[in-house]
Short mmCIF file of C-alpha atoms in Angstrom, two decimals:
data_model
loop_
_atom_site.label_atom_id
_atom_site.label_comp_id
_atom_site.label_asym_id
_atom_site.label_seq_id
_atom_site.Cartn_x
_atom_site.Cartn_y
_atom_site.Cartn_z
CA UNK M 1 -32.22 -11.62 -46.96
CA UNK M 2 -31.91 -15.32 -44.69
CA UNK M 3 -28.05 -15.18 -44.91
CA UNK M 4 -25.74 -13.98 -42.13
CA UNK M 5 -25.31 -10.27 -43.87
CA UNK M 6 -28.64 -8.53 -44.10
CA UNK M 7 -26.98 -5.36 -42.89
CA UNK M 8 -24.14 -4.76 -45.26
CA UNK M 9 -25.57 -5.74 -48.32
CA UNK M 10 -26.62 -2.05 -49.09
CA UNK M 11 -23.19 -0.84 -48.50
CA UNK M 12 -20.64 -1.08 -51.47
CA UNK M 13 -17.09 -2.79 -51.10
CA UNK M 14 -15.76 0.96 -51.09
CA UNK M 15 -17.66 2.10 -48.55
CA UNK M 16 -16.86 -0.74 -46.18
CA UNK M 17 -13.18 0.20 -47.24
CA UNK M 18 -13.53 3.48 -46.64
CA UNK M 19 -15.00 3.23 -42.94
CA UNK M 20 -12.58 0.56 -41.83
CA UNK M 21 -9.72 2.89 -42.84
CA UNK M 22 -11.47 5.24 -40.44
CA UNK M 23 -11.68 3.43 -37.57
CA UNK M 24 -7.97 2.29 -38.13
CA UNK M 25 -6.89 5.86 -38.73
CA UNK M 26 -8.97 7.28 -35.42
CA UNK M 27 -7.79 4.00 -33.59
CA UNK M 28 -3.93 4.42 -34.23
CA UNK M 29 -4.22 8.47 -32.76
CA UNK M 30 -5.89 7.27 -29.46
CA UNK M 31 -3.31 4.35 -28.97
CA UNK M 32 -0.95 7.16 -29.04
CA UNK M 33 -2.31 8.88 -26.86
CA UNK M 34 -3.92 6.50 -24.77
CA UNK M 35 0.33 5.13 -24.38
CA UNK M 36 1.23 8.62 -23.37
CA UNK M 37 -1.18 9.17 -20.86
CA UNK M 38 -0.12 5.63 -18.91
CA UNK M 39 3.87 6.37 -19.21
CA UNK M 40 3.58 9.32 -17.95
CA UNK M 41 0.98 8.67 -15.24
CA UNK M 42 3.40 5.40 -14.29
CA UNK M 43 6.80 7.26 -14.61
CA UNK M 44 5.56 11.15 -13.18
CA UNK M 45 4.35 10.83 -9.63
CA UNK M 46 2.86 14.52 -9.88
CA UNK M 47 0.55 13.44 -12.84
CA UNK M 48 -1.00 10.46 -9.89
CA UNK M 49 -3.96 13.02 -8.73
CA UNK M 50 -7.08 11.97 -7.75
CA UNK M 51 -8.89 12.95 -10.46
CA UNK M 52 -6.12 11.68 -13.17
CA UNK M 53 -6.15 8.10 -11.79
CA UNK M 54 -9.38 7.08 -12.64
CA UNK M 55 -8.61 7.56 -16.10
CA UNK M 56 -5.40 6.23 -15.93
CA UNK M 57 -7.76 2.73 -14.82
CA UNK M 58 -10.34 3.51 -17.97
CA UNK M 59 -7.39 3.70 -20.18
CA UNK M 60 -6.55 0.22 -20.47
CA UNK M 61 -10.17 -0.45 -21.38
CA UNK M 62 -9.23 2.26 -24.15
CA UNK M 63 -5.91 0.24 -25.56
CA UNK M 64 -7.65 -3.63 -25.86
CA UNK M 65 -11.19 -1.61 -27.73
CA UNK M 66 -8.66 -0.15 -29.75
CA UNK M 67 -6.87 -3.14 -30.53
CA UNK M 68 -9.97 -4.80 -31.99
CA UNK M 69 -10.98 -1.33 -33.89
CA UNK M 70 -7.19 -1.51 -35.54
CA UNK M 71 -8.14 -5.73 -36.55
CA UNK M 72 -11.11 -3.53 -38.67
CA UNK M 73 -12.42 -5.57 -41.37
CA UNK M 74 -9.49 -8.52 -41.57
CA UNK M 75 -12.03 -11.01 -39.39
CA UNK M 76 -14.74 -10.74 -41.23
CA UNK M 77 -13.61 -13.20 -43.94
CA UNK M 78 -14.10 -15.84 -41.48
CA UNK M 79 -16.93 -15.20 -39.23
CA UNK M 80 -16.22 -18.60 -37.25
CA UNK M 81 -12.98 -18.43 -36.86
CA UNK M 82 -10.67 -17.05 -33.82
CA UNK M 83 -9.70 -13.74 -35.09
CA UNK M 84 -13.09 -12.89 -35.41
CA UNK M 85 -15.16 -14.17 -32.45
CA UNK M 86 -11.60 -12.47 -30.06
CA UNK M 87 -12.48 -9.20 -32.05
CA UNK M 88 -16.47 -9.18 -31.21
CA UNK M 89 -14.97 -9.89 -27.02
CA UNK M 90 -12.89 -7.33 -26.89
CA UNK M 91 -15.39 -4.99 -28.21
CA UNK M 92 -18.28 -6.26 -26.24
CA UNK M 93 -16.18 -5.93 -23.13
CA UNK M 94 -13.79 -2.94 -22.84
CA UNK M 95 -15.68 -0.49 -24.84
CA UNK M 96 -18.60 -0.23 -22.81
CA UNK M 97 -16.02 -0.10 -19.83
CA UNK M 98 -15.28 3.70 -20.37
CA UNK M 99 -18.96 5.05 -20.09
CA UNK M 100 -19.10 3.13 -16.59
CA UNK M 101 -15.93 4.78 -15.30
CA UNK M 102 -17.10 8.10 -16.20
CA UNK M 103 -20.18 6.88 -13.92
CA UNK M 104 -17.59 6.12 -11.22
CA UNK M 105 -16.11 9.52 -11.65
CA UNK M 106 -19.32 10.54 -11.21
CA UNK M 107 -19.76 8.71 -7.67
CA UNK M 108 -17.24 9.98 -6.55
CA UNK M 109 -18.01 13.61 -6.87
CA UNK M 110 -21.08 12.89 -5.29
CA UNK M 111 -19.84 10.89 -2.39
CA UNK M 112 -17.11 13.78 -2.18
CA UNK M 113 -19.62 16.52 -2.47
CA UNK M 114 -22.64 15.01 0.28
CA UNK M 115 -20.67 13.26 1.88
CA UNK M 116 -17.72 14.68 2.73
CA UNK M 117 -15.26 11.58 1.25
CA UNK M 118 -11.74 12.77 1.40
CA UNK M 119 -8.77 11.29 -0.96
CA UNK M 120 -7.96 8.15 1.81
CA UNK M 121 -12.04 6.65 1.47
CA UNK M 122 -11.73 7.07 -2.45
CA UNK M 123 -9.14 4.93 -3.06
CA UNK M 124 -10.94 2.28 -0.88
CA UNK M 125 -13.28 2.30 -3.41
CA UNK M 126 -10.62 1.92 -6.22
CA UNK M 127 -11.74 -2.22 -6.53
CA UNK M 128 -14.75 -1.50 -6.06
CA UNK M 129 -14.73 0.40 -9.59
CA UNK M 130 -12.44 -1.96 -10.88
CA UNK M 131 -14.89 -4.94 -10.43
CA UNK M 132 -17.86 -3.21 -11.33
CA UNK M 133 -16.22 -1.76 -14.58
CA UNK M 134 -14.62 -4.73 -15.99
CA UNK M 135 -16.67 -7.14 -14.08
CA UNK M 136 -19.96 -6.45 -15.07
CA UNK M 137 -19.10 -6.04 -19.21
CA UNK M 138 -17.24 -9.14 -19.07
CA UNK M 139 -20.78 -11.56 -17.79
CA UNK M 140 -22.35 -10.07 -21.71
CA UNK M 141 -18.70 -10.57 -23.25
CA UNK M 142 -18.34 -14.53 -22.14
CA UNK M 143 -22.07 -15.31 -22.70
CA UNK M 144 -21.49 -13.85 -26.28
CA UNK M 145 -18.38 -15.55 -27.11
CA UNK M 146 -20.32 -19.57 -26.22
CA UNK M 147 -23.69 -19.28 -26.95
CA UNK M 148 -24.81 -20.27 -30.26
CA UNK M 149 -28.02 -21.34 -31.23
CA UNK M 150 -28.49 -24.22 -34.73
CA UNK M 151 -30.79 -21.57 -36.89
CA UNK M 152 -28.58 -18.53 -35.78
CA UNK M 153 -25.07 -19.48 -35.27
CA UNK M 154 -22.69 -17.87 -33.34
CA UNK M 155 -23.54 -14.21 -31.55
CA UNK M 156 -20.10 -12.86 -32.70
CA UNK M 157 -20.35 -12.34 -36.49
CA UNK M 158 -21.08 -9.39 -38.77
CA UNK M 159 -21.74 -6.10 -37.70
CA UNK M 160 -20.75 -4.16 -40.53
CA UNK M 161 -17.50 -2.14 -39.31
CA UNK M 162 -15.93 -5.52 -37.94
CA UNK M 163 -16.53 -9.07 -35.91
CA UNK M 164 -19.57 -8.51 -32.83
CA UNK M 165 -22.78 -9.00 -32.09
CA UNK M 166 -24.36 -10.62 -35.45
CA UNK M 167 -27.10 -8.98 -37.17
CA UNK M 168 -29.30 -11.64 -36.68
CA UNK M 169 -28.92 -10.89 -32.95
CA UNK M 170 -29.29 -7.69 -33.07
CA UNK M 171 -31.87 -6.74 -30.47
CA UNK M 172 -28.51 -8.31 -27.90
CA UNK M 173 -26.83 -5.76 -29.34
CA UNK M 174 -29.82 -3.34 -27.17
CA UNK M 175 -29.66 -5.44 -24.27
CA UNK M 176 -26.16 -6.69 -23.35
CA UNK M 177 -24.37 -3.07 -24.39
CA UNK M 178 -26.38 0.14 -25.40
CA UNK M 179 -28.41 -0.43 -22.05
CA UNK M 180 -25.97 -0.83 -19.72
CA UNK M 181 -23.98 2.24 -21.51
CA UNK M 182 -26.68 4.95 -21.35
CA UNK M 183 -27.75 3.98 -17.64
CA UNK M 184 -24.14 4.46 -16.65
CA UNK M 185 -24.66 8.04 -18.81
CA UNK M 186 -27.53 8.81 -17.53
CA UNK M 187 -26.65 7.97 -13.63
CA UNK M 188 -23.51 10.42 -14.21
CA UNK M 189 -25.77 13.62 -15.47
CA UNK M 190 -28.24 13.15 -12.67
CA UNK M 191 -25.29 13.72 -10.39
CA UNK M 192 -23.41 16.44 -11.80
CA UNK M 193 -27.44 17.97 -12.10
CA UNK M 194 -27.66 17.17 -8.32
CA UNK M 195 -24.45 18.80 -7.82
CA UNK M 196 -24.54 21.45 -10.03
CA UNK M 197 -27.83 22.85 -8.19
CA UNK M 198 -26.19 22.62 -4.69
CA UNK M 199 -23.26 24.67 -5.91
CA UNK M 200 -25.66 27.47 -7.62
CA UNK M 201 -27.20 27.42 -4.14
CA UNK M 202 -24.12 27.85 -2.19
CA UNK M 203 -23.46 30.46 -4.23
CA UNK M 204 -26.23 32.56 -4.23
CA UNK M 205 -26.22 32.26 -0.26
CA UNK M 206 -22.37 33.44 -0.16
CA UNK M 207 -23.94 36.59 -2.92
CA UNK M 208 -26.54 37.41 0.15
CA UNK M 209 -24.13 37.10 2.76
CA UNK M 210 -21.22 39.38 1.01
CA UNK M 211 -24.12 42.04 0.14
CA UNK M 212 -25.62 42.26 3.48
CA UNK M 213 -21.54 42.81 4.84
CA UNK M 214 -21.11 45.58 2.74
CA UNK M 215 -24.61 47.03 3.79
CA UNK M 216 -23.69 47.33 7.06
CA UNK M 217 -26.38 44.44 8.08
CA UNK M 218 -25.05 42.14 10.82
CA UNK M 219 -27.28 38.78 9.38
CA UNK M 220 -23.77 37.06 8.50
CA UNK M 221 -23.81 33.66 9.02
CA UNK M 222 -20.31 32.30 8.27
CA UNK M 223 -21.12 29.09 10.29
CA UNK M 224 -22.42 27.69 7.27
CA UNK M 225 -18.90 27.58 6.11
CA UNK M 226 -15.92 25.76 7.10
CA UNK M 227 -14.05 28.45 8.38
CA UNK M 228 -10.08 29.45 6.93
CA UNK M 229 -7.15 30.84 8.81
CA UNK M 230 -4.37 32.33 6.01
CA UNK M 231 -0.99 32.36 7.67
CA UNK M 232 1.81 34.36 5.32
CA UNK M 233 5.35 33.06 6.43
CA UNK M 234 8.61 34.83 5.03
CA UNK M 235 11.79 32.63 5.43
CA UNK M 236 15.46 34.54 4.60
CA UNK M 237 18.60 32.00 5.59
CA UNK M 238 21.97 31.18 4.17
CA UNK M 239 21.25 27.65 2.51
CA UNK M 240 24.95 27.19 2.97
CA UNK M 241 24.62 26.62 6.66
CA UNK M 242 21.62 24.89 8.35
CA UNK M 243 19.68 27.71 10.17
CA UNK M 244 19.79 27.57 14.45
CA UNK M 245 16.39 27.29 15.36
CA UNK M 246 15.40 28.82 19.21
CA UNK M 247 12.57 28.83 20.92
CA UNK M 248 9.41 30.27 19.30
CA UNK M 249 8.19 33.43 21.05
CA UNK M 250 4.75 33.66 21.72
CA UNK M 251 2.00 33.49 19.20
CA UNK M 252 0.89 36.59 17.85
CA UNK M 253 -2.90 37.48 17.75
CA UNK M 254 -4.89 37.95 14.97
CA UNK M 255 -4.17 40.89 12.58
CA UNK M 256 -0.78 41.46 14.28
CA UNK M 257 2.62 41.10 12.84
CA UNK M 258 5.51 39.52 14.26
CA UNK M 259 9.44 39.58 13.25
CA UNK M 260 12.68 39.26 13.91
CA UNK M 261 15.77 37.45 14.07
CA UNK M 262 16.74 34.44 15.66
CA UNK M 263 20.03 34.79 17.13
CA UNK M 264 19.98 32.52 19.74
CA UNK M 265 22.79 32.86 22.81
CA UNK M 266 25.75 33.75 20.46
CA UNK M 267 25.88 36.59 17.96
CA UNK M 268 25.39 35.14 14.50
CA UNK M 269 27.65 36.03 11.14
CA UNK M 270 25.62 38.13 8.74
CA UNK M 271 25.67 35.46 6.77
CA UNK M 272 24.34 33.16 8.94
CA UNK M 273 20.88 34.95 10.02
CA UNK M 274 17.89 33.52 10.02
CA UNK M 275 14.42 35.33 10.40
CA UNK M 276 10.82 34.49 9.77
CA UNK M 277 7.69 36.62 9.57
CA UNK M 278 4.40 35.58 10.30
CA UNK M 279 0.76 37.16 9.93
CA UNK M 280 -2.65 35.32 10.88
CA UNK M 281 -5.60 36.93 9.90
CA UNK M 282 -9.19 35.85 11.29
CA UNK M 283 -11.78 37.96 9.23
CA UNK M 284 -15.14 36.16 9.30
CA UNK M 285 -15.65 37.94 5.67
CA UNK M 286 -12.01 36.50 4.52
CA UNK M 287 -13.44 33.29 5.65
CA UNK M 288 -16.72 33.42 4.12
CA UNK M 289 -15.04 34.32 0.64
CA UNK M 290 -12.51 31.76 0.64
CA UNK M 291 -14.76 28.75 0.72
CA UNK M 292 -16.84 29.58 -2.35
CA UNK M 293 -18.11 25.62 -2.31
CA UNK M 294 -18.27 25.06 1.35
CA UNK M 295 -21.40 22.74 1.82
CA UNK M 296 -23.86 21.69 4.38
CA UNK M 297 -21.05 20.46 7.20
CA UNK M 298 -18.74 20.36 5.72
CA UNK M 299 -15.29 19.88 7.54
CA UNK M 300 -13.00 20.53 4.63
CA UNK M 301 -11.35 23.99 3.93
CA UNK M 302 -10.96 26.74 0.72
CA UNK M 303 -7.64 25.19 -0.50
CA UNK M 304 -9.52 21.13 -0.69
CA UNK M 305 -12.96 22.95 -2.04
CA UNK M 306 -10.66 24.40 -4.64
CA UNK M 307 -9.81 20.66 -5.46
CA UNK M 308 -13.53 19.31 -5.35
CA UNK M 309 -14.31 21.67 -7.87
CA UNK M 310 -10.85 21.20 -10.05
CA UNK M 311 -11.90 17.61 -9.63
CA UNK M 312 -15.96 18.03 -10.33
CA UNK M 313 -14.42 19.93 -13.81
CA UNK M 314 -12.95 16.85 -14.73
CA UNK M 315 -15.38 14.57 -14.15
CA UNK M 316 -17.60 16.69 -16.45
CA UNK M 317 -15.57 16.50 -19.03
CA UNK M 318 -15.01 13.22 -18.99
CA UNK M 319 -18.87 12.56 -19.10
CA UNK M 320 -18.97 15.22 -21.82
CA UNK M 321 -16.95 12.79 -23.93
CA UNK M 322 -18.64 9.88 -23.52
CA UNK M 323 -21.70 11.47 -24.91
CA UNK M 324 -19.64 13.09 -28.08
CA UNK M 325 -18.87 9.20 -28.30
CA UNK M 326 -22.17 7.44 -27.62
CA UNK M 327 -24.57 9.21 -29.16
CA UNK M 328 -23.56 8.76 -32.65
CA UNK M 329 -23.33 5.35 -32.60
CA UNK M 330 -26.51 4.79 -30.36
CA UNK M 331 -28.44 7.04 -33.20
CA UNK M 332 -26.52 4.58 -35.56
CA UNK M 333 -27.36 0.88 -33.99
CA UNK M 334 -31.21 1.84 -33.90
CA UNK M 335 -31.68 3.08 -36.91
CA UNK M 336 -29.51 -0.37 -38.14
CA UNK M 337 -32.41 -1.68 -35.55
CA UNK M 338 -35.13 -0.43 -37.04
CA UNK M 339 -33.70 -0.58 -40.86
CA UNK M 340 -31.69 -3.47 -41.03
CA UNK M 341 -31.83 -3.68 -45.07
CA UNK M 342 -31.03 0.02 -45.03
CA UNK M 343 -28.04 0.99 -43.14
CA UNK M 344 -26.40 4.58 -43.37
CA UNK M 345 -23.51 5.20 -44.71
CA UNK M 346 -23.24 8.97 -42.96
CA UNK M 347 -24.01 7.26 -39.71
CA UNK M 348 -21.50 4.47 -39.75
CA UNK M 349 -19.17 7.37 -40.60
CA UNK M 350 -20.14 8.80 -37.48
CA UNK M 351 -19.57 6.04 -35.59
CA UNK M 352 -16.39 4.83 -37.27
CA UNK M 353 -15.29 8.10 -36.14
CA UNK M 354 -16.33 8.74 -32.72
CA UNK M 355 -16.29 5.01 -30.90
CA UNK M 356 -12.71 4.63 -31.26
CA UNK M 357 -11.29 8.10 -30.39
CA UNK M 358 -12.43 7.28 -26.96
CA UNK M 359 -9.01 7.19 -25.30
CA UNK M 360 -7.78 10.36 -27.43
CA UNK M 361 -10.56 12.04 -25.44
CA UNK M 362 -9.94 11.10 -22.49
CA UNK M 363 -6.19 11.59 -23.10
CA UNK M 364 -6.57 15.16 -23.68
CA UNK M 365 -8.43 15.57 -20.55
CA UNK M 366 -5.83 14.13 -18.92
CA UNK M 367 -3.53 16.73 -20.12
CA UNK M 368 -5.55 19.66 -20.18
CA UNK M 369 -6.38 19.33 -16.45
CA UNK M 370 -3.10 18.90 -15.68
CA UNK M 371 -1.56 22.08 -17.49
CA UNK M 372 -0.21 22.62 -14.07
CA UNK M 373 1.69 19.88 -13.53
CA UNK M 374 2.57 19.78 -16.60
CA UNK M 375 4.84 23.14 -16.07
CA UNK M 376 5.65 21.86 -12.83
CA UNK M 377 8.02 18.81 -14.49
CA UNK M 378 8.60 20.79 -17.19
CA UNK M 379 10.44 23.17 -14.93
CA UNK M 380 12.28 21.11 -12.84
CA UNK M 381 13.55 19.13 -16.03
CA UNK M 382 15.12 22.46 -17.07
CA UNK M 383 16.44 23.52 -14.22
CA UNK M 384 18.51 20.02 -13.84
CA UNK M 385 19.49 21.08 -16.86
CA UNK M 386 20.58 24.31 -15.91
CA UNK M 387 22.13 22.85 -12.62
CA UNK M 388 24.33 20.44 -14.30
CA UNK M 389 25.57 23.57 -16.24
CA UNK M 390 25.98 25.47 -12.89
CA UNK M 391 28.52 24.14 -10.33
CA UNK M 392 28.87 20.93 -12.56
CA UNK M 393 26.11 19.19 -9.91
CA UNK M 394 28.04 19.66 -6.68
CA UNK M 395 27.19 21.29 -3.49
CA UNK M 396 23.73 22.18 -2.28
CA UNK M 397 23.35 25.30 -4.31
CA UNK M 398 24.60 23.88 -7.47
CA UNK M 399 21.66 21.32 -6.70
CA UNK M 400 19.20 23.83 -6.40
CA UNK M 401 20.58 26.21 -9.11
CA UNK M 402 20.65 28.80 -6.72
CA UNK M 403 24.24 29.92 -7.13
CA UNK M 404 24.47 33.88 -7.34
CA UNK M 405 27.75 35.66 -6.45
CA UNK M 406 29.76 35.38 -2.87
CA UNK M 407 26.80 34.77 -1.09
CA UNK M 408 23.81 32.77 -1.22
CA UNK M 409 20.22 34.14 -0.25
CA UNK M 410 16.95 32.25 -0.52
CA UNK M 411 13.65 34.18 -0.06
CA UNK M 412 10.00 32.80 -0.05
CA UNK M 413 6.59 33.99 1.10
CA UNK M 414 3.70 30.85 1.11
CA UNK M 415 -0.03 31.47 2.19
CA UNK M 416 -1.19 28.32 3.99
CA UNK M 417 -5.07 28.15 4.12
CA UNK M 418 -6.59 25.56 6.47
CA UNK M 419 -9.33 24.09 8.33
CA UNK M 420 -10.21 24.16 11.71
CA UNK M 421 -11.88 20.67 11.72
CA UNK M 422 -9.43 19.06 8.85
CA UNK M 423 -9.94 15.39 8.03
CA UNK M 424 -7.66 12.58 7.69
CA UNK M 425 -6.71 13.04 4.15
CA UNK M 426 -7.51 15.27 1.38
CA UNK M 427 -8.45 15.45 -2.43
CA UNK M 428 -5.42 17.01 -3.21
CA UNK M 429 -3.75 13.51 -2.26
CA UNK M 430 -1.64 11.74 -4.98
CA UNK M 431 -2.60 8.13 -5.94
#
């Protein structure tokens, strides 16, 4: 039990075999992925959210971990050698990288949350994340690569599944990467705890409010909320013609509607009219509803706490993963700890498994956050399909596929919510 392999002894040539075509099989699905999520985060400006562009940075921590997951087994014919030792970096490195951007994800809901950080101070802090996340794993990754010591040899060696941190360093393997991992994890559930309590508060205080309305009580406070105005507009032109624009009358007052035509000083064509419609309501109550996750002072409105919470979701999730990842393989690397002559078999499954299907994960987060979008380009790539087939792509309304008949009518009725105090930028911000 002196040599360099105390840990793999126990496990047959098969099963070695059988977990590194694993780990090779899980790897190749989140390269995949991991290369759909950055085209189409590079080539779709609508996919460039907030939210979607901190994984877009954790992804390329995803593609190098998976590189050195699809090497498997081939470096560990030659422990010394360069194959094996730039294996054992790239894992040390870039796959504890992930668990520390979910922690960043997790800042940022809090700073967004208690501190009212809107889309323009986030990115600020993009470097910020960027050093800390590939900064700090990189200090372990270099010290791991040139130390060596005369009884124990080099740090990168065999560790079962591939080339890192040698069994007979294996309390490192505590140190330099499950540590820093599961403070990262455990800094990101305090926070969404924290923030998950102010939220159930928040609610329960809009719960009393609404009931003491409908009771006829007058204790309303919506002060504690930033207060919404909804303003309906209704636009009907000829997009043939630019529409004259006049004057705009005076601003009607709350709950009253206001319409009509704007002609200008010279009667209009009936196919040239142009009219819009618009309604302001003020309804403390309408207000109060509308910003379901209004906190303490905040200055931001029901369409941006929408957002927050759209963006707390996937933060969640994304922390969600990293625990479907990490705790198989921490459960794994102590029991290797505590057993060295005895490793599992079921648990190296585990973690053959899980470890490299980080960037799948986080890929279909990606995606399923972003249904939306998603039908957004989806629909505007069919309907320059449809225009090229219309009006063979000339004239405005051939652009628009909005041809229909002699005439040309447009309709569309928007509800713009807003806040009275709104900041310089927003969370509904592209990158």
């Amino acid at each position: 039990m002196s040599s360099s392999k105390p840990a793999s002894v126990p496990l047959t040539h098969t099963e070695v075999e059988t977990l590194i075509a694993i780990e090779r099989v899980t790897a190749s699905i989140s390269v995949f992925a991991t290369l759909i999520l950055i085209g189409t985060f590079i080539f779709i400006k609508d996919f460039r959210t907030l939210s979607n562009t901190l994984i877009f940075y954790a992804s390329f921590a995803n593609i190098f971990a998976n590189v050195a997951a699809l090497i498997g087994g081939s470096a560990l014919s030659h422990e010394n050698g360069a194959l094996c030792q730039f294996q054992g970096f790239l894992l040390e490195m870039f796959m504890q990288s992930d668990p520390m951007w979910s922690c960043a994800m997790a800042v940022n809901v809090y700073l967004v949350f208690f501190h009212r950080y809107d889309s323009h101070r986030l990115k600020r802090l993009y470097w910020v994340y960027g050093v800390v996340c590939y900064g700090l794993p990189f200090i372990p990754a270099m010290f791991c690569l040139f130390y060596r010591t005369h009884k124990r040899g080099k740090m990168y060696g065999n560790a079962t599944l591939w080339c890192w941190i040698d069994g007979n360093w294996a309390p490192v393997r505590i140190y330099s990467y499950y540590a820093p991992i599961w403070i990262a994890i455990l800094m990101a559930l305090v926070i969404y705890v924290r923030v998950g309590i102010e939220i159930f508060q928040k609610r329960n205080q809009l719960k009393v409010a609404d009931t003491g309305n409908l009771s006829g009580s007058n204790d309303i406070r919506p002060t504690t909320f930033a207060g919404t105005r909804t303003t309906e507009i209704q636009v009907t032109t000829d997009l043939w013609k630019p529409p004259l624009v006049t004057p705009p009358s005076p601003i009607a007052q709350p709950g009253q509607k206001r319409s009509g035509s704007l002609r200008g000083q010279t009667e209009l064509e009936p196919n040239e009219q142009y009219s819009i419609t618009i309604c302001a309501h003020n309804d403390p109550l309408t207000r109060l509803r509308g910003n379901t996750f209004g906190l303490r002072g905040s200055n931001v409105g029901a369409p941006i706490d929408k957002i927050k919470w759209a963006y707390t979701k996937v933060a969640i999730l994304f922390a969600i993963s990293i625990l479907v990842t990490w705790v198989p393989a921490s459960i794994n690397r102590i029991h290797g700890l505590v057993c060295p002559a005895r490793p599992s078999f079921g648990l190296n499954v585990g973690s053959a498994v899980v470890l490299p299907l980080q960037g799948f994960w986080n890929a279909i987060i990606y995606f399923a956050t972003s249904l939306g979008i998603c039908r957004k380009v989806w629909r505007r790539w069919r309907s320059r399909g449809e225009t090229k087939e219309v009006g063979g792509g000339k004239g405005f309304g051939a652009r628009k596929g909005l041809v229909k008949g002699k005439g040309l009518e447009k309709e569309t009725a928007s509800t713009v919510e807003f806040s009275e105090h709104k900041s310089v930028g927003s969370l509904g911000d592209s990158f």
